[in-house]
PDB file of C-alpha atoms in Angstrom:
ATOM      1  CA  UNK A 524      27.966  18.164  -5.223  1.00  0.00           C
ATOM      2  CA  UNK A 525      27.975  16.119  -1.978  1.00  0.00           C
ATOM      3  CA  UNK A 526      25.689  18.365  -0.002  1.00  0.00           C
ATOM      4  CA  UNK A 527      22.959  17.743  -2.946  1.00  0.00           C
ATOM      5  CA  UNK A 528      23.579  14.147  -3.049  1.00  0.00           C
ATOM      6  CA  UNK A 529      23.096  14.045   0.933  1.00  0.00           C
ATOM      7  CA  UNK A 530      19.875  16.070   0.620  1.00  0.00           C
ATOM      8  CA  UNK A 531      18.626  13.594  -2.069  1.00  0.00           C
ATOM      9  CA  UNK A 532      19.616  10.438  -0.180  1.00  0.00           C
ATOM     10  CA  UNK A 533      17.940  11.888   2.877  1.00  0.00           C
ATOM     11  CA  UNK A 534      14.782  12.626   0.747  1.00  0.00           C
ATOM     12  CA  UNK A 535      14.838   8.718  -0.447  1.00  0.00           C
ATOM     13  CA  UNK A 536      15.132   7.615   3.201  1.00  0.00           C
ATOM     14  CA  UNK A 537      12.386  10.139   4.581  1.00  0.00           C
ATOM     15  CA  UNK A 538      10.334   8.418   1.655  1.00  0.00           C
ATOM     16  CA  UNK A 539      10.913   5.127   2.671  1.00  0.00           C
ATOM     17  CA  UNK A 540      10.345   6.126   6.373  1.00  0.00           C
ATOM     18  CA  UNK A 541       7.058   7.903   5.614  1.00  0.00           C
ATOM     19  CA  UNK A 542       5.647   4.891   3.629  1.00  0.00           C
ATOM     20  CA  UNK A 543       7.048   2.108   5.744  1.00  0.00           C
ATOM     21  CA  UNK A 544       4.568   4.229   8.551  1.00  0.00           C
ATOM     22  CA  UNK A 545       1.823   5.039   6.488  1.00  0.00           C
ATOM     23  CA  UNK A 546       1.596   1.349   5.018  1.00  0.00           C
ATOM     24  CA  UNK A 547       1.862  -0.096   8.691  1.00  0.00           C
ATOM     25  CA  UNK A 548      -1.197   1.893   9.722  1.00  0.00           C
ATOM     26  CA  UNK A 549      -2.882   0.427   6.891  1.00  0.00           C
ATOM     27  CA  UNK A 550      -1.635  -2.941   6.685  1.00  0.00           C
ATOM     28  CA  UNK A 551      -2.232  -3.473  10.538  1.00  0.00           C
ATOM     29  CA  UNK A 552      -5.927  -3.979   9.877  1.00  0.00           C
ATOM     30  CA  UNK A 553      -5.198  -7.505   8.276  1.00  0.00           C
ATOM     31  CA  UNK A 554      -2.433  -8.705  10.087  1.00  0.00           C
ATOM     32  CA  UNK A 555      -2.506 -11.265  12.943  1.00  0.00           C
ATOM     33  CA  UNK A 556       0.399  -9.755  14.707  1.00  0.00           C
ATOM     34  CA  UNK A 557      -1.395  -6.365  14.953  1.00  0.00           C
ATOM     35  CA  UNK A 558       0.780  -3.154  13.978  1.00  0.00           C
ATOM     36  CA  UNK A 559       4.055  -5.329  14.466  1.00  0.00           C
ATOM     37  CA  UNK A 560       2.937  -7.403  11.167  1.00  0.00           C
ATOM     38  CA  UNK A 561       1.672  -4.447   9.408  1.00  0.00           C
ATOM     39  CA  UNK A 562       5.227  -2.990  10.107  1.00  0.00           C
ATOM     40  CA  UNK A 563       7.118  -5.806   8.911  1.00  0.00           C
ATOM     41  CA  UNK A 564       5.154  -6.051   5.821  1.00  0.00           C
ATOM     42  CA  UNK A 565       5.073  -2.649   5.154  1.00  0.00           C
ATOM     43  CA  UNK A 566       8.908  -2.518   5.281  1.00  0.00           C
ATOM     44  CA  UNK A 567       8.821  -5.221   2.640  1.00  0.00           C
ATOM     45  CA  UNK A 568       6.632  -3.236   0.270  1.00  0.00           C
ATOM     46  CA  UNK A 569       8.498   0.022   0.713  1.00  0.00           C
ATOM     47  CA  UNK A 570      11.657  -1.484  -0.118  1.00  0.00           C
ATOM     48  CA  UNK A 571      10.234  -3.069  -3.232  1.00  0.00           C
ATOM     49  CA  UNK A 572       8.266  -0.094  -4.258  1.00  0.00           C
ATOM     50  CA  UNK A 573      11.211   2.832  -3.932  1.00  0.00           C
ATOM     51  CA  UNK A 574      13.945   0.404  -4.553  1.00  0.00           C
ATOM     52  CA  UNK A 575      12.407  -0.643  -7.696  1.00  0.00           C
ATOM     53  CA  UNK A 576      11.912   2.812  -8.738  1.00  0.00           C
ATOM     54  CA  UNK A 577      15.118   4.025  -7.996  1.00  0.00           C
ATOM     55  CA  UNK A 578      17.126   1.041 -10.063  1.00  0.00           C
ATOM     56  CA  UNK A 579      14.539   1.886 -12.853  1.00  0.00           C
ATOM     57  CA  UNK A 580      15.337   5.528 -12.815  1.00  0.00           C
ATOM     58  CA  UNK A 581      18.951   5.213 -12.452  1.00  0.00           C
ATOM     59  CA  UNK A 582      19.644   2.818 -14.961  1.00  0.00           C
ATOM     60  CA  UNK A 583      16.851   2.524 -17.344  1.00  0.00           C
ATOM     61  CA  UNK A 584      14.861   5.950 -17.515  1.00  0.00           C
ATOM     62  CA  UNK A 585      18.163   7.748 -17.649  1.00  0.00           C
ATOM     63  CA  UNK A 586      18.848   6.027 -21.107  1.00  0.00           C
ATOM     64  CA  UNK A 587      16.403   8.714 -22.458  1.00  0.00           C
ATOM     65  CA  UNK A 588      19.128  11.249 -22.603  1.00  0.00           C
ATOM     66  CA  UNK A 589      21.475   9.071 -24.555  1.00  0.00           C
ATOM     67  CA  UNK A 590      22.240  10.573 -27.946  1.00  0.00           C
ATOM     68  CA  UNK A 591      22.008   6.902 -29.688  1.00  0.00           C
ATOM     69  CA  UNK A 592      18.164   6.204 -30.743  1.00  0.00           C
ATOM     70  CA  UNK A 593      18.323   2.671 -29.453  1.00  0.00           C
ATOM     71  CA  UNK A 594      19.354   3.503 -25.972  1.00  0.00           C
ATOM     72  CA  UNK A 595      16.487   6.027 -25.968  1.00  0.00           C
ATOM     73  CA  UNK A 596      14.070   3.487 -27.066  1.00  0.00           C
ATOM     74  CA  UNK A 597      15.698   1.442 -23.874  1.00  0.00           C
ATOM     75  CA  UNK A 598      14.718   4.554 -21.643  1.00  0.00           C
ATOM     76  CA  UNK A 599      11.369   5.069 -23.138  1.00  0.00           C
ATOM     77  CA  UNK A 600      10.659   0.836 -22.602  1.00  0.00           C
ATOM     78  CA  UNK A 601      11.867   1.545 -19.062  1.00  0.00           C
ATOM     79  CA  UNK A 602       9.268   4.188 -18.577  1.00  0.00           C
ATOM     80  CA  UNK A 603       6.634   1.799 -19.633  1.00  0.00           C
ATOM     81  CA  UNK A 604       7.863  -0.872 -17.231  1.00  0.00           C
ATOM     82  CA  UNK A 605       7.977   1.715 -14.680  1.00  0.00           C
ATOM     83  CA  UNK A 606       4.535   2.670 -15.117  1.00  0.00           C
ATOM     84  CA  UNK A 607       3.469  -0.935 -15.178  1.00  0.00           C
ATOM     85  CA  UNK A 608       5.362  -1.802 -12.035  1.00  0.00           C
ATOM     86  CA  UNK A 609       4.506   1.244 -10.003  1.00  0.00           C
ATOM     87  CA  UNK A 610       0.730   0.844 -10.949  1.00  0.00           C
ATOM     88  CA  UNK A 611       0.430  -3.004 -10.712  1.00  0.00           C
ATOM     89  CA  UNK A 612       2.567  -3.270  -7.528  1.00  0.00           C
ATOM     90  CA  UNK A 613       0.664  -0.607  -5.433  1.00  0.00           C
ATOM     91  CA  UNK A 614      -2.691  -2.078  -6.805  1.00  0.00           C
ATOM     92  CA  UNK A 615      -1.387  -5.322  -5.493  1.00  0.00           C
ATOM     93  CA  UNK A 616      -0.591  -3.818  -2.104  1.00  0.00           C
ATOM     94  CA  UNK A 617      -4.087  -2.350  -2.063  1.00  0.00           C
ATOM     95  CA  UNK A 618      -5.735  -5.453  -2.811  1.00  0.00           C
ATOM     96  CA  UNK A 619      -3.333  -7.181  -0.285  1.00  0.00           C
ATOM     97  CA  UNK A 620      -4.564  -4.702   2.472  1.00  0.00           C
ATOM     98  CA  UNK A 621      -8.396  -5.650   1.574  1.00  0.00           C
ATOM     99  CA  UNK A 622      -7.977  -9.258   1.421  1.00  0.00           C
ATOM    100  CA  UNK A 623      -5.580  -9.511   4.565  1.00  0.00           C
ATOM    101  CA  UNK A 624      -8.327  -7.676   6.456  1.00  0.00           C
ATOM    102  CA  UNK A 625     -10.990 -10.650   5.742  1.00  0.00           C
ATOM    103  CA  UNK A 626      -8.380 -13.675   5.430  1.00  0.00           C
ATOM    104  CA  UNK A 627      -5.400 -13.885   8.145  1.00  0.00           C
ATOM    105  CA  UNK A 628      -3.936 -16.659   6.139  1.00  0.00           C
ATOM    106  CA  UNK A 629      -3.790 -16.787   2.183  1.00  0.00           C
ATOM    107  CA  UNK A 630      -4.354 -12.823   1.983  1.00  0.00           C
ATOM    108  CA  UNK A 631      -1.583 -12.711  -0.763  1.00  0.00           C
ATOM    109  CA  UNK A 632      -3.288 -15.363  -3.010  1.00  0.00           C
ATOM    110  CA  UNK A 633      -6.634 -13.801  -2.586  1.00  0.00           C
ATOM    111  CA  UNK A 634      -5.256 -10.058  -3.474  1.00  0.00           C
ATOM    112  CA  UNK A 635      -3.395 -11.601  -6.554  1.00  0.00           C
ATOM    113  CA  UNK A 636      -6.597 -13.430  -7.795  1.00  0.00           C
ATOM    114  CA  UNK A 637      -8.659  -9.916  -7.138  1.00  0.00           C
ATOM    115  CA  UNK A 638      -5.842  -8.084  -9.069  1.00  0.00           C
ATOM    116  CA  UNK A 639      -6.101 -10.435 -11.789  1.00  0.00           C
ATOM    117  CA  UNK A 640     -10.168 -10.484 -12.120  1.00  0.00           C
ATOM    118  CA  UNK A 641     -11.146  -6.906 -11.133  1.00  0.00           C
ATOM    119  CA  UNK A 642      -7.655  -4.773 -10.701  1.00  0.00           C
ATOM    120  CA  UNK A 643      -9.574  -1.585  -9.671  1.00  0.00           C
ATOM    121  CA  UNK A 644     -12.478  -3.065  -7.909  1.00  0.00           C
ATOM    122  CA  UNK A 645     -10.989  -1.805  -4.455  1.00  0.00           C
ATOM    123  CA  UNK A 646     -14.001  -1.589  -2.016  1.00  0.00           C
ATOM    124  CA  UNK A 647     -12.585   0.810   0.464  1.00  0.00           C
ATOM    125  CA  UNK A 648     -11.249   4.138   0.300  1.00  0.00           C
ATOM    126  CA  UNK A 649      -8.272   3.447   2.720  1.00  0.00           C
ATOM    127  CA  UNK A 650      -7.374   0.920  -0.030  1.00  0.00           C
ATOM    128  CA  UNK A 651      -7.494   3.788  -2.573  1.00  0.00           C
ATOM    129  CA  UNK A 652      -5.354   5.765  -0.425  1.00  0.00           C
ATOM    130  CA  UNK A 653      -2.704   3.481   0.129  1.00  0.00           C
ATOM    131  CA  UNK A 654      -2.385   2.923  -3.472  1.00  0.00           C
ATOM    132  CA  UNK A 655      -1.996   6.628  -4.069  1.00  0.00           C
ATOM    133  CA  UNK A 656       0.590   6.875  -1.384  1.00  0.00           C
ATOM    134  CA  UNK A 657       2.461   4.335  -2.836  1.00  0.00           C
ATOM    135  CA  UNK A 658       2.383   5.518  -6.289  1.00  0.00           C
ATOM    136  CA  UNK A 659       3.151   9.052  -5.401  1.00  0.00           C
ATOM    137  CA  UNK A 660       6.261   7.921  -3.500  1.00  0.00           C
ATOM    138  CA  UNK A 661       7.293   5.522  -6.240  1.00  0.00           C
ATOM    139  CA  UNK A 662       7.122   8.408  -8.693  1.00  0.00           C
ATOM    140  CA  UNK A 663       9.154  10.872  -6.173  1.00  0.00           C
ATOM    141  CA  UNK A 664      11.865   8.095  -6.011  1.00  0.00           C
ATOM    142  CA  UNK A 665      11.943   7.846  -9.599  1.00  0.00           C
ATOM    143  CA  UNK A 666      12.519  11.461 -10.193  1.00  0.00           C
ATOM    144  CA  UNK A 667      14.979  11.612  -7.446  1.00  0.00           C
ATOM    145  CA  UNK A 668      17.106   8.584  -8.900  1.00  0.00           C
ATOM    146  CA  UNK A 669      17.565  10.788 -12.096  1.00  0.00           C
ATOM    147  CA  UNK A 670      18.699  13.816 -10.030  1.00  0.00           C
ATOM    148  CA  UNK A 671      21.218  11.938  -7.897  1.00  0.00           C
ATOM    149  CA  UNK A 672      23.701  12.230 -11.045  1.00  0.00           C
ATOM    150  CA  UNK A 673      23.900  13.668 -14.673  1.00  0.00           C
ATOM    151  CA  UNK A 674      21.008  13.018 -16.817  1.00  0.00           C
ATOM    152  CA  UNK A 675      23.426  11.778 -19.438  1.00  0.00           C
ATOM    153  CA  UNK A 676      24.362   7.885 -18.799  1.00  0.00           C
ATOM    154  CA  UNK A 677      27.849   7.442 -17.213  1.00  0.00           C
ATOM    155  CA  UNK A 678      28.645  11.260 -17.653  1.00  0.00           C
ATOM    156  CA  UNK A 679      28.715  12.278 -14.034  1.00  0.00           C
ATOM    157  CA  UNK A 680      31.944  10.295 -12.864  1.00  0.00           C
ATOM    158  CA  UNK A 681      33.980  12.074 -15.777  1.00  0.00           C
ATOM    159  CA  UNK A 682      32.242  15.455 -14.982  1.00  0.00           C
ATOM    160  CA  UNK A 683      33.467  14.858 -11.240  1.00  0.00           C
ATOM    161  CA  UNK A 684      36.877  13.915 -12.580  1.00  0.00           C
ATOM    162  CA  UNK A 685      37.344  16.814 -14.491  1.00  0.00           C
ATOM    163  CA  UNK A 686      36.283  19.183 -11.880  1.00  0.00           C
ATOM    164  CA  UNK A 687      38.721  17.550  -9.625  1.00  0.00           C
ATOM    165  CA  UNK A 688      41.673  18.085 -12.222  1.00  0.00           C
ATOM    166  CA  UNK A 689      40.756  21.970 -12.482  1.00  0.00           C
ATOM    167  CA  UNK A 690      40.706  22.179  -8.882  1.00  0.00           C
ATOM    168  CA  UNK A 691      44.117  20.357  -8.707  1.00  0.00           C
ATOM    169  CA  UNK A 692      45.592  22.341 -11.597  1.00  0.00           C
ATOM    170  CA  UNK A 693      44.451  25.619 -10.170  1.00  0.00           C
ATOM    171  CA  UNK A 694      45.930  24.831  -6.911  1.00  0.00           C
ATOM    172  CA  UNK A 695      49.126  23.850  -8.395  1.00  0.00           C
ATOM    173  CA  UNK A 696      49.381  26.950 -10.507  1.00  0.00           C
ATOM    174  CA  UNK A 697      48.627  29.559  -7.845  1.00  0.00           C
ATOM    175  CA  UNK A 698      51.529  27.380  -5.857  1.00  0.00           C
ATOM    176  CA  UNK A 699      53.822  27.944  -8.369  1.00  0.00           C
ATOM    177  CA  UNK A 700      52.936  31.579  -9.046  1.00  0.00           C
ATOM    178  CA  UNK A 701      53.452  32.316  -5.207  1.00  0.00           C
ATOM    179  CA  UNK A 702      56.867  30.497  -5.398  1.00  0.00           C
ATOM    180  CA  UNK A 703      57.713  32.528  -8.453  1.00  0.00           C
ATOM    181  CA  UNK A 704      56.723  35.750  -6.605  1.00  0.00           C
ATOM    182  CA  UNK A 705      59.187  34.708  -3.690  1.00  0.00           C
ATOM    183  CA  UNK A 706      61.967  34.112  -6.328  1.00  0.00           C
ATOM    184  CA  UNK A 707      61.393  37.498  -7.963  1.00  0.00           C
ATOM    185  CA  UNK A 708      61.538  39.207  -4.552  1.00  0.00           C
ATOM    186  CA  UNK A 709      64.845  37.508  -3.396  1.00  0.00           C
ATOM    187  CA  UNK A 710      66.229  38.413  -6.974  1.00  0.00           C
ATOM    188  CA  UNK A 711      65.200  42.080  -6.514  1.00  0.00           C
ATOM    189  CA  UNK A 712      66.572  42.284  -2.824  1.00  0.00           C
ATOM    190  CA  UNK A 713      69.971  40.734  -4.114  1.00  0.00           C
ATOM    191  CA  UNK A 714      70.220  43.368  -7.010  1.00  0.00           C
ATOM    192  CA  UNK A 715      69.479  45.991  -4.730  1.00  0.00           C
ATOM    193  CA  UNK A 716      72.099  44.867  -2.374  1.00  0.00           C
ATOM    194  CA  UNK A 717      74.766  44.681  -5.328  1.00  0.00           C
TER     195      UNK A 717
END
């Protein structure tokens, strides 16, 4: 229903805001522009992390509930892709935080190289916290994307149309019954007068 959707989109907005604020603090360490630079980088990271999880959850993972086997396979491939995306992207963000703390220019290149050579070689605890928070928010966004509509792909709009048709039918039936009641009362009154 609409209240549930507002609640779920509110959760997504809250996740986005929390990730931006948390990442701003962690990324400000390596930004030449301080907290403002960390905030700008955090917005981009949160958009990619949460937005990517929403897309994969809504269009890919939902296929796991389809009745056709090949669609279920697409859903499982989407799940594996999301695991790679969420893990890799958040590890890259953690490596970027460490690299940007040392190199103001070229931190992204150093982070990519560190991710390739030693993906789990994060030296600072705060980088692991950044990774964990990002991965947790990506997971919550994935689950929230699934709960935005019916699990079966493209069934949500059909279900909403059916509910709207039933509501319209009930309203029309009640109006006709009320009209028949008025006709009955007028007819009974006319017969009593006669």
